[in-house]
XYZ file of C-alpha atoms in Angstrom:
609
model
C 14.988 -5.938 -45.772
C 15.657 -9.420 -44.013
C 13.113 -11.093 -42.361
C 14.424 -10.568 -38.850
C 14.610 -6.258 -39.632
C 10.899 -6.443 -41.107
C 10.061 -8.289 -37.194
C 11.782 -5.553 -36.076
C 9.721 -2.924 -37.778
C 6.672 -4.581 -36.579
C 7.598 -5.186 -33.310
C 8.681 -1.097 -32.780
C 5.476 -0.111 -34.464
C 3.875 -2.483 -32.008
C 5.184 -0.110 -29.421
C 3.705 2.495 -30.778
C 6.767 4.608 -31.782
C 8.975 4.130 -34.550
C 12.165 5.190 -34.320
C 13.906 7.276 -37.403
C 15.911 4.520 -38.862
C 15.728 1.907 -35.993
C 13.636 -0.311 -38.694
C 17.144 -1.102 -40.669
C 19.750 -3.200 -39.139
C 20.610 -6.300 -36.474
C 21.846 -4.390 -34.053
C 18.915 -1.768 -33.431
C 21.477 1.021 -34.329
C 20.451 3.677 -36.755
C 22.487 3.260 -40.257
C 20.501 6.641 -41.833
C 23.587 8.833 -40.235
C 26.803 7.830 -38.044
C 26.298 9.206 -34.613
C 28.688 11.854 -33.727
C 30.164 12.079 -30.453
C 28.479 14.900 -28.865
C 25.446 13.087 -30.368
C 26.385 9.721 -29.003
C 28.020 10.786 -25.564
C 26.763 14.527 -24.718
C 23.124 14.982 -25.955
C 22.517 11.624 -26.180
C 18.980 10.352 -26.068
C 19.569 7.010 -25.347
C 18.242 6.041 -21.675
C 21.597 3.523 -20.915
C 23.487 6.555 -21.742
C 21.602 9.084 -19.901
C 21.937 6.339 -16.520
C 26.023 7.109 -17.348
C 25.421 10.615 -17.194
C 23.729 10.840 -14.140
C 25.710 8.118 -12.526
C 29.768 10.628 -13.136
C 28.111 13.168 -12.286
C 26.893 11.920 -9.024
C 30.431 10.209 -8.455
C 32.295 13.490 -8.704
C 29.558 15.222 -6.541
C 29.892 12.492 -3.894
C 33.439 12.766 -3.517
C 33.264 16.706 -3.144
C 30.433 16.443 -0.812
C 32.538 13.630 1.488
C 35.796 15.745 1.058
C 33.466 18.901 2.731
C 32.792 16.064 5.449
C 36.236 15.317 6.009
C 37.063 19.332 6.062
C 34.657 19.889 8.826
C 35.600 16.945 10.800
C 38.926 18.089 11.391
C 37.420 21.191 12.748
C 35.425 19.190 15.526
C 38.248 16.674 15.775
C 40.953 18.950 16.269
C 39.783 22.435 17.272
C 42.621 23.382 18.601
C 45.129 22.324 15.726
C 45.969 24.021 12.584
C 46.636 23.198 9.068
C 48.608 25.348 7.086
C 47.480 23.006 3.703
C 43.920 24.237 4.245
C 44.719 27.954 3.983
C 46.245 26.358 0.551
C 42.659 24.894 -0.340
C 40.230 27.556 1.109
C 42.189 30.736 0.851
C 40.527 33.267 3.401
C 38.164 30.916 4.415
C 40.948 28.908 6.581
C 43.263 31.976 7.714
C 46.206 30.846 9.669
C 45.314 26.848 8.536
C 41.971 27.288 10.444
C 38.353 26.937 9.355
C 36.410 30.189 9.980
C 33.295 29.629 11.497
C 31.389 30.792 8.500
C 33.375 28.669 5.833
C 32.590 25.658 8.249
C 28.336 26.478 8.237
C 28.752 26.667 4.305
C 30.867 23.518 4.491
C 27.662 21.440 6.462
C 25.229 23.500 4.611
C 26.871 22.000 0.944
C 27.510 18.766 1.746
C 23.712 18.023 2.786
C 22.704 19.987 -0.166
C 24.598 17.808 -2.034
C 24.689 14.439 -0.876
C 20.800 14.563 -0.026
C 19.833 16.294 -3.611
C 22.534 15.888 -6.068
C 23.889 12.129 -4.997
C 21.514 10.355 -3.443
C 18.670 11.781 -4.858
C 19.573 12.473 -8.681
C 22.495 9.883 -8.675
C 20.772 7.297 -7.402
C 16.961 7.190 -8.893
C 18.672 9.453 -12.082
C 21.102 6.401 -12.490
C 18.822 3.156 -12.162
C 15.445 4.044 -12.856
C 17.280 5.517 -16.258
C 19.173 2.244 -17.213
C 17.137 -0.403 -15.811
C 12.702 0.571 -16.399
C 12.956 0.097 -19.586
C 15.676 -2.777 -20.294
C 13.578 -4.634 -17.144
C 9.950 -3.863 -18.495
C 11.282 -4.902 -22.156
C 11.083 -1.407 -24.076
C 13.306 0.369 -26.135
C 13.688 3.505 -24.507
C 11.717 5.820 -22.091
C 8.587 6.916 -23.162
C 9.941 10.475 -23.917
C 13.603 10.148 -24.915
C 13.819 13.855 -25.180
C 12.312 14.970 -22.150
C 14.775 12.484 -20.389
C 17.843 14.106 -21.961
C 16.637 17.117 -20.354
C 16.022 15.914 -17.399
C 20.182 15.050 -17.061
C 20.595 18.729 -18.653
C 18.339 20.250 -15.804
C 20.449 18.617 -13.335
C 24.010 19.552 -14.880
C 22.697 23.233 -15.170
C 21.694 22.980 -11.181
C 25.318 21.365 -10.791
C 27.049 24.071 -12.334
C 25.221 26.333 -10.536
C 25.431 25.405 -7.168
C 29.024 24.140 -8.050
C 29.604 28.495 -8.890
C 28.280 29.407 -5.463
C 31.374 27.995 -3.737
C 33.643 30.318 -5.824
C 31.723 34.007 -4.907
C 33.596 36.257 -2.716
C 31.173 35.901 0.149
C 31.095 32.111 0.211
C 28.479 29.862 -0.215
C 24.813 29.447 1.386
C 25.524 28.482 5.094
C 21.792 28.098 6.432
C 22.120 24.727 7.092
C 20.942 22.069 3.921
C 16.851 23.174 5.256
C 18.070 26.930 4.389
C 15.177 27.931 7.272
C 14.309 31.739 7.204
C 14.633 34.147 8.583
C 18.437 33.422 8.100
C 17.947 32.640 4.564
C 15.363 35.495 3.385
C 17.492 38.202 5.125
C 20.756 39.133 2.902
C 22.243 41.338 6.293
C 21.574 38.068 8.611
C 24.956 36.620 7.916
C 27.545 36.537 5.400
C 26.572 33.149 3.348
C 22.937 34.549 3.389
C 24.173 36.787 0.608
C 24.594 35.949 -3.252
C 25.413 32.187 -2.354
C 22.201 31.626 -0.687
C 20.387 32.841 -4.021
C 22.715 30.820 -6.347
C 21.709 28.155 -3.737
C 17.905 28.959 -4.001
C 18.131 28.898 -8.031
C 19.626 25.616 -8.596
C 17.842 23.715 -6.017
C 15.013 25.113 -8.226
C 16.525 23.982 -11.445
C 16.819 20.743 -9.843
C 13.485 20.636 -9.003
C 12.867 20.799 -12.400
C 14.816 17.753 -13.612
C 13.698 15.717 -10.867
C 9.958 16.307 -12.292
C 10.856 15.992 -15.834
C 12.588 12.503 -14.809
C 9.751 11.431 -12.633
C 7.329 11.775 -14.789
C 8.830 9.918 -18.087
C 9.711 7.012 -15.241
C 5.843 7.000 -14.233
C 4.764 6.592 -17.901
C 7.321 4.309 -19.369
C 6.279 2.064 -16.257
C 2.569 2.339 -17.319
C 2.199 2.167 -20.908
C 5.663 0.541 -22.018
C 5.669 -2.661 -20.970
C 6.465 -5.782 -23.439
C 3.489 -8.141 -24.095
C 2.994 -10.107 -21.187
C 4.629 -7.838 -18.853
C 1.629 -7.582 -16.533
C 2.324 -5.358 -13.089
C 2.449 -8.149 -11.170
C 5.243 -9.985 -12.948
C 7.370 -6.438 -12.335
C 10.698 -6.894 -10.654
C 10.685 -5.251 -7.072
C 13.249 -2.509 -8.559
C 10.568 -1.653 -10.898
C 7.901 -0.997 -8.391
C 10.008 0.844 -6.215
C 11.465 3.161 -9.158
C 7.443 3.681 -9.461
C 6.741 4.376 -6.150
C 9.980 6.626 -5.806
C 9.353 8.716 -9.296
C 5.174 8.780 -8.064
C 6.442 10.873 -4.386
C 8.984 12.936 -6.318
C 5.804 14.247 -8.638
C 3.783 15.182 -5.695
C 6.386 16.446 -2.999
C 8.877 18.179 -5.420
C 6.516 21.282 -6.235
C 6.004 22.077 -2.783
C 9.494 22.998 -2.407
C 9.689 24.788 -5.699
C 6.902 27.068 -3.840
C 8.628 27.219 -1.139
C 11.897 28.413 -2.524
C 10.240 30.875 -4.959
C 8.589 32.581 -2.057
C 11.704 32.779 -0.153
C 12.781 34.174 -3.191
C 10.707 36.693 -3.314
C 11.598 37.906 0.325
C 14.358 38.425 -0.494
C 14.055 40.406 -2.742
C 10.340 41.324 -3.781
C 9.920 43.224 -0.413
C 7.267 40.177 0.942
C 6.697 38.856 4.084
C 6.108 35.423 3.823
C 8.402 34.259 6.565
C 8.831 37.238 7.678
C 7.406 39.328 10.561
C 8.566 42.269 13.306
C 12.247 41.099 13.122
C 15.117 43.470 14.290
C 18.487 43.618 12.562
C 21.499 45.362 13.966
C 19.186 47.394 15.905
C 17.248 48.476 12.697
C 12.873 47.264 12.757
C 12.687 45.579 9.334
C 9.020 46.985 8.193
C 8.334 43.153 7.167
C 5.393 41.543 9.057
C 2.704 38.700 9.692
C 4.293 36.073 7.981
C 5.352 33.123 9.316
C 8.981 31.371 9.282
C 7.122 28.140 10.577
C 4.873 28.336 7.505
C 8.358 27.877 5.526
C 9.234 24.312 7.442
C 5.746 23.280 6.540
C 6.683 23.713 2.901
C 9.757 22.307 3.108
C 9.466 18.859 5.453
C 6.350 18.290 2.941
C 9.169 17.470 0.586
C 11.662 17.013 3.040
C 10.160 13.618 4.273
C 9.442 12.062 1.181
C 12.947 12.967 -0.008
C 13.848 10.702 2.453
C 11.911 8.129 1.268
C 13.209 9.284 -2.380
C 16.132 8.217 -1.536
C 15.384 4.904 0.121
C 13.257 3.417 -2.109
C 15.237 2.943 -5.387
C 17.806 1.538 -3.016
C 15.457 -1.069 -0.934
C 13.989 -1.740 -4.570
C 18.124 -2.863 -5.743
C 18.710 -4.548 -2.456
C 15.246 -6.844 -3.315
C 16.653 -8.198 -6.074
C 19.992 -8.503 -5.747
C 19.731 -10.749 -2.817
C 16.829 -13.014 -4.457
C 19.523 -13.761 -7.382
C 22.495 -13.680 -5.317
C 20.457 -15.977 -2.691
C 19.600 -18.191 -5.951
C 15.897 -18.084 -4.048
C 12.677 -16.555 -4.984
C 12.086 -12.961 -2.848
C 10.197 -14.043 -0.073
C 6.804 -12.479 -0.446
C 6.631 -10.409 -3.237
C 2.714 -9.057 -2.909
C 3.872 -8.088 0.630
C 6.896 -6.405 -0.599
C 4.621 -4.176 -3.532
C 2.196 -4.046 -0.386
C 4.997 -1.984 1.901
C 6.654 0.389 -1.003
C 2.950 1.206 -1.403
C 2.159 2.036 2.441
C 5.862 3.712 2.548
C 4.850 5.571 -0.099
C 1.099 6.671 1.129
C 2.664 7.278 4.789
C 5.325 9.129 3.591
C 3.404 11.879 3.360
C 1.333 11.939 6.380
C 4.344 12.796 8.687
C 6.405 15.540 7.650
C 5.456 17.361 11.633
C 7.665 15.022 13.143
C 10.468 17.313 11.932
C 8.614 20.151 13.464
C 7.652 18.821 17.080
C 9.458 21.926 19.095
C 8.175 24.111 16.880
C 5.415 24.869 19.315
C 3.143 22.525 17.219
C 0.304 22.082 19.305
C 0.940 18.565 21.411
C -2.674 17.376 20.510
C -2.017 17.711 16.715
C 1.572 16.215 17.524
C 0.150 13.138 18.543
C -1.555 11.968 14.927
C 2.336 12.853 14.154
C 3.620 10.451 16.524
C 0.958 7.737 15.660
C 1.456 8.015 11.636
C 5.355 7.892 12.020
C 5.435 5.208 14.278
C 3.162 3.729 11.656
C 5.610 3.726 8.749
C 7.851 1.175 10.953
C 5.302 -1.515 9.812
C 6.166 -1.599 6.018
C 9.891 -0.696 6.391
C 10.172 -4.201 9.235
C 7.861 -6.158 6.960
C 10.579 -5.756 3.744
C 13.482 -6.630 6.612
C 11.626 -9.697 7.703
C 11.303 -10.557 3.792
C 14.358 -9.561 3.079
C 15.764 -11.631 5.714
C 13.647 -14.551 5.189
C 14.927 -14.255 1.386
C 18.616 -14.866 2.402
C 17.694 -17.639 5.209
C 18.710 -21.163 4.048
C 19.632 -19.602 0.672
C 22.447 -21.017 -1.667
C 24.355 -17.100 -0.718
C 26.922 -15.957 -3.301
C 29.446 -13.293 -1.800
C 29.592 -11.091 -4.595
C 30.188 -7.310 -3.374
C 27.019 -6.414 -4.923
C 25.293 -8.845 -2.405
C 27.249 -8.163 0.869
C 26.218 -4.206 0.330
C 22.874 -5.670 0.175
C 22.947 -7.471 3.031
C 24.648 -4.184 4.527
C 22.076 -2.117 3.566
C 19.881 -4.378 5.493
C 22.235 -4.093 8.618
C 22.129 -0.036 8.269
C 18.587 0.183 7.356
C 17.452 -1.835 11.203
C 19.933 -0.077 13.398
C 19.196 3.453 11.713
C 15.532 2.266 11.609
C 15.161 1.868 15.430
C 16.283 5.093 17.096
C 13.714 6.643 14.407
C 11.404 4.974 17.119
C 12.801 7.410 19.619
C 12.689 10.434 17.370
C 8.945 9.795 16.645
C 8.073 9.963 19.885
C 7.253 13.881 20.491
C 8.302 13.909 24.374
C 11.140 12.292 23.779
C 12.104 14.609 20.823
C 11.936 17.576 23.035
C 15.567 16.008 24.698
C 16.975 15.108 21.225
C 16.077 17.501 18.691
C 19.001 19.128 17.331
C 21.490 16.631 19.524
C 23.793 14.429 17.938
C 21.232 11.397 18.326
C 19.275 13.146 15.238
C 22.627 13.195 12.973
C 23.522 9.731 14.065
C 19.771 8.403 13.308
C 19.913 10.086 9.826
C 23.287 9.064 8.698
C 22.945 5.420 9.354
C 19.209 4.665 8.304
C 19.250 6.971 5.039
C 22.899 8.318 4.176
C 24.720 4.633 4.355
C 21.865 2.411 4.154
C 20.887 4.879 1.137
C 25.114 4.920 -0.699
C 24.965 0.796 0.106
C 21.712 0.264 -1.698
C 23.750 2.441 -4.878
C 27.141 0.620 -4.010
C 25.144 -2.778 -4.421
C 23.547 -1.440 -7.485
C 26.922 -0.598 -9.223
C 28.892 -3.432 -8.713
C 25.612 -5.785 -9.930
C 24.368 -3.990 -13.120
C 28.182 -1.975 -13.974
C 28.516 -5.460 -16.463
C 25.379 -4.492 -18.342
C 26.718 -1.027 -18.253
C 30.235 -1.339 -19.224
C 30.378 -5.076 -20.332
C 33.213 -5.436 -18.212
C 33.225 -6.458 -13.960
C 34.735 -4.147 -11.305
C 37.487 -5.714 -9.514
C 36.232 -8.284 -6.857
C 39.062 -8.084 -4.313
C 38.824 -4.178 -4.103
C 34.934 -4.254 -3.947
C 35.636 -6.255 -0.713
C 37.903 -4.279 0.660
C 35.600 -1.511 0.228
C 32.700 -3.409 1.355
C 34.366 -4.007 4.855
C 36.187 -1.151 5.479
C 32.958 1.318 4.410
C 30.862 -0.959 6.785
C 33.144 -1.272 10.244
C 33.674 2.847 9.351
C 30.342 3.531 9.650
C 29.217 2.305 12.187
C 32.111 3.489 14.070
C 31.448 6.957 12.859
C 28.058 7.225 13.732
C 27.254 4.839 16.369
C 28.857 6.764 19.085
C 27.111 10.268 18.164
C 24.147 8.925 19.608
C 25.724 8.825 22.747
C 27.001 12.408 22.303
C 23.185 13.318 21.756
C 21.654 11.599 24.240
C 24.141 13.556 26.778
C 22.570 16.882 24.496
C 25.145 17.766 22.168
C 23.636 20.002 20.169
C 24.376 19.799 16.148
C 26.100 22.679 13.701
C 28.012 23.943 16.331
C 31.739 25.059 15.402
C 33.632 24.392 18.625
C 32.405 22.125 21.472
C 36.551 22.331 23.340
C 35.544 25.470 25.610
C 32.589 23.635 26.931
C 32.591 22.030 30.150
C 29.898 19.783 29.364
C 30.735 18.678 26.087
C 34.695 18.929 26.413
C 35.126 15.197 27.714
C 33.896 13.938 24.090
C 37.119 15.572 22.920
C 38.842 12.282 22.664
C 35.653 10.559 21.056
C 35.236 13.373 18.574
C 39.051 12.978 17.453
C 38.299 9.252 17.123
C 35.094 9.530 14.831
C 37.369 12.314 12.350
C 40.435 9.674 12.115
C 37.748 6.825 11.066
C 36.292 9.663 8.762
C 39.451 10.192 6.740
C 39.926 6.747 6.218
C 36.469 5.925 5.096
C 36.597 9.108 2.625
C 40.387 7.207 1.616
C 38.472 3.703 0.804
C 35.426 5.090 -1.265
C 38.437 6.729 -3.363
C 39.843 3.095 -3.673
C 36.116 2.653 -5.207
C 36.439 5.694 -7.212
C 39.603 4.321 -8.847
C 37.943 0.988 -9.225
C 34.939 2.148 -11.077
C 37.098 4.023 -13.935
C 40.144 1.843 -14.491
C 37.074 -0.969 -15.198
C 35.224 1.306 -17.257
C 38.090 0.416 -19.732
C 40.593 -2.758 -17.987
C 37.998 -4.252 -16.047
C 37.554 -7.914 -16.940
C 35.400 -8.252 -19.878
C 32.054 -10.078 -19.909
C 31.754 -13.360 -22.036
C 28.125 -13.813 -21.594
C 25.303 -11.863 -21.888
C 23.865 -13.455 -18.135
C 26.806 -13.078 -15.395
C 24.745 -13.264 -12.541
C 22.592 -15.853 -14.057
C 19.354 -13.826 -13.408
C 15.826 -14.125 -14.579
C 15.156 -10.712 -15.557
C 14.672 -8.831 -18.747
C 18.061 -6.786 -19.154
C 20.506 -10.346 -19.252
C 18.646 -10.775 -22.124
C 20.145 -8.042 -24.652
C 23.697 -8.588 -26.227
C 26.245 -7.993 -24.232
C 26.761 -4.252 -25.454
C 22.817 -3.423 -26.451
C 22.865 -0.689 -28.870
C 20.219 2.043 -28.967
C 16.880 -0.040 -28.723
C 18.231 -2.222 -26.913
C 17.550 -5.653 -28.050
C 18.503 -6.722 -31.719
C 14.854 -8.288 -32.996
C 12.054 -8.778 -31.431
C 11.719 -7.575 -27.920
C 11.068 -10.750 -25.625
C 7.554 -11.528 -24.665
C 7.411 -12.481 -21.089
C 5.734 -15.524 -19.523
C 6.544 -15.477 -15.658
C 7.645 -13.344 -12.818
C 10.960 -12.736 -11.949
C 12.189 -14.698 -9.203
C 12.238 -17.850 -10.569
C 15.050 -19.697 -8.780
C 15.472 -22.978 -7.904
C 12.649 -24.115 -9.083
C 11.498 -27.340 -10.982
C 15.515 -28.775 -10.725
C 16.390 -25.650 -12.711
C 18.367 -23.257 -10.689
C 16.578 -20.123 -12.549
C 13.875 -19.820 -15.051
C 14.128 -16.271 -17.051
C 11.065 -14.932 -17.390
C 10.958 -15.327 -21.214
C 10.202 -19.421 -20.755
C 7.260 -20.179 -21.512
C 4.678 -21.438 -18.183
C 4.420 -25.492 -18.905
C 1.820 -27.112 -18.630
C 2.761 -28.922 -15.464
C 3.741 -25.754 -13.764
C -0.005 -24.238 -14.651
C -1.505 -27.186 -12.799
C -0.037 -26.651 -9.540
């Protein structure tokens, strides 16, 4: 054994788990048996490949869930037109080249689902917090490598699942992505309460599932995994926020596995959870005294911490790309740990503000209002940080940092009307209006896909050791940005006039029939945005394999941990020793160096400031 493999050995047993044949070797690969290629690229067990997994998966799911978008929004654009191609696509579900009104509930109902769960939720934490925990907290892999291949298997089997609800005869679930009962625990209610809703039901639990499994390895790799010298403190924002993200996911996810397996079980255990003295067709149902409010309870005590699921990993990406792409350190770091932490406490303190016309009584409503109003602190102390970060900084336009500073856009304008929608008496107005959909969208959809855009173009090198094409990341950049806004900066109009949401067909409406033109507008800017993320589609595989490769192991020139592996890291990630860190990660321009990685040792003049 060379002297650099016997370090090796050490070092892994140092960790506290050896690795069956990682002891032998440069390269950290295993030379006891050649890795197959379901081993290597199906059941693989290797976290960078796992991030991979997740990371397709969530691409193809994004573009079905935009192309349901785009199907719908010809339906509000052009009610009155037809499309002979869709009868092509949809069968009976588009008769005459028209959207029924029940294919167009399942369409909304399955792109929430699956933008909210199975892209920005799985995609996004299942893709980073998988490739970059450990390579940024210096470890070889997650703390359970196998539990972590289920996890992706979990969420494949929920995929498949919810991807074979589309094909029944009677459609797909079309209660809305919140699936509130009683239209979801009674079969008779409509037609895409039958077998889609329970296909719907079962793989959201599946998903559940993968989402804990996932969570839970993140917590502990973050905990006990860390490379010598790797104190909390010295974390990379992304880190924290993976923490913080994977830390709400273990408490809020189990709610909604109750939840569902009640709702389950009205369905079709003859109990009355959500139930009580309904009428159907004429027929009494013999369920009573339970409670369908009891169900939204269950469900926003998820629901809002999804949210801030989602947001997290992103605001945690969007941290640290601008500090290296601003070549300055992140401006305040305590205060940034400081507000994921409050996020992250608050979160789940205000899951009634969903719930204030439920006939919630208005003095409970109020410690609603206060604690969600609340949550604005931490979110406008990481945009003043975030913004102080990029002031007077040396700012390289890479299209990882202009969806950064996008995100930041997004996240502000999005942010504010959440000020309106916390506000219980104003709520009464815009619940269910247009102003909700527009809030949503912007502050958590974009902001949400820009913090994951950002995080693709910066760490798809470490990924692929190759770059995505600069021009078309621009292109995409600009064209995803001016879109959005133009989609969903005008619905807040249409809601504050009280356009009510999920409708099929505002045209025969004399109130709502002069945002005909408006409506047209906001589809045509649709279908082009849905075009340009294709552009990205295409950009992301043809670089997989012709991108431009990498020549050294630091593009970006960044501090942290994962520039320091070879270029392609094999399984284990870095070939000897694992790097013993020294310093935090923002060092830039600092000392006349224009960055410090956090392997350099502390001198002793730096100590004495």
């Amino acid at each position: 054994m060379s002297n650099e493999a016997t370090l090796h050995s050490q070092d892994l047993l140092h960790h506290g788990h050896v690795e069956h044949g990682h002891g032998n070797g440069h390269d950290g690969h295993d030379h006891h048996h050649e890795e197959t290629f379901i081993s290597k690229y199906v059941f693989s067990m290797d976290h960078k490949m796992i991030a991979k997994q997740f990371l397709i998966t969530g691409i193809i799911w994004a573009i079905i869930g935009a192309f349901f978008s785009v199907l719908f929004r010809l339906q509000l654009g052009y009610p009155d037109a037809t499309f002979p191609w869709l009868e092509s696509i949809l069968g009976h579900w588009a008769e005459g080249g028209r959207i029924t009104a029940e294919a167009y509930y399942a369409l909304v109902t399955m792109h929430g689902t699956i933008l909210v769960f199975f892209v920005l939720t799985a995609g996004l934490s299942g893709t980073f917090s998988n490739l970059l925990i450990p390579l940024q907290v210096g470890a070889r892999d997650m703390a359970s490598p196998f539990m972590n291949m289920l996890s992706y298997w979990f969420f494949f089997l929920a995929s498949v699942i919810m991807m074979s609800s589309l094909f029944v005869q009677t459609g797909p679930a079309s209660g809305g992505w919140t699936s509130y009962p009683p239209l979801s625990a009674l079969g008779d209610a409509s037609i895409g309460s039958k077998i889609g809703m329970d296909l719907w039901l079962i793989s959201m639990a599946i998903f559940v599932v993968s989402s804990l499994l996932g969570s839970l390895n993140y917590i502990s790799t973050i905990l006990n995994m860390r490379t010598k010298g790797m104190s909390m403190t010295k974390m990379p924002l992304t880190i924290w926020a993976f923490f913080f993200t994977a830390v709400l996911g273990v408490l809020s996810f189990p709610v909604l596995l109750s939840g569902f397996i009640l709702l389950l079980f009205d369905r079709h255990g003859g109990t009355s959870f959500y139930l009580s003295e309904l009428f159907v067709q004429g027929k009494v149902l013999p369920n009573e005294g339970g409670s369908a409010i009891l169900y939204q309870h269950l469900f926003w005590f998820l629901g809002h911490p999804e949210v801030y699921i989602i947001i997290l990993p992103a605001m945690g990406m969007v941290s640290e790309i601008l500090a290296v792409n601003s070549r300055k350190p992140i401006f305040g770091y305590l205060a940034m740990v400081g507000s994921l932490f409050a996020i992250t406490v608050l979160a789940f303190l205000v899951w009634a503000h969903h719930m204030f016309v439920t006939g919630l009584n208005p003095f409970l409503g109020a410690f609603f209002v206060l604690l969600t109003l609340l949550i604005a602190v931490p979110s406008a102390i990481k945009v003043f940080n975030w913004l102080t970060t990029i002031w007077r900084g040396n700012i390289r336009f890479t299209p990882a940092s202009l969806f950064s500073i996008g995100f930041v856009s997004t996240f502000i304008s999005g942010g504010l009307t959440g000020i309106w929608l916390g506000n219980s008496a104003i709520d009464i107005h815009l619940h269910d209006t247009y102003f909700v959909i527009a809030h949503f969208h912007i502050v958590m959809g974009v902001s949400a896909f820009f913090g994951m855009f950002a995080g693709i173009y910066h760490w798809f090198p470490k990924m692929y050791g190759r770059f995505m094409n600069q021009t078309l990341g621009f292109i995409h950049f600009w064209i995803t940005l001016v879109g959005a806004y133009l989609i969903f900066w005008p619905m807040h109009y249409e809601g504050m006039a009280g356009m009510p949401r999920r409708y099929f067909d505002y045209s025969t409406w004399a109130s709502f029939n002069q945002f005909g033109g408006l409506n047209q507008f906001i589809s045509f800017v649709v279908i082009i945005v849905f075009a340009t993320q294709l552009l990205f589609v295409f950009n992301f595989f043809y670089s997989i394999f012709k991108g431009r490769k990498l020549t050294s192991p630091n593009p970006w020139e960044a501090t942290t941990l994962e520039w320091t592996t070879p270029i392609h890291p094999g399984h284990g990630n870095w070939p000897g020793e694992i790097p013993e860190v020294h310093r935090w990660a923002y060092d830039y321009s600092k000392d006349g160096k224009d960055f410090i990685p956090q392997t350099v040792p502390v001198s002793p003049e730096e100590s004495g400031h």
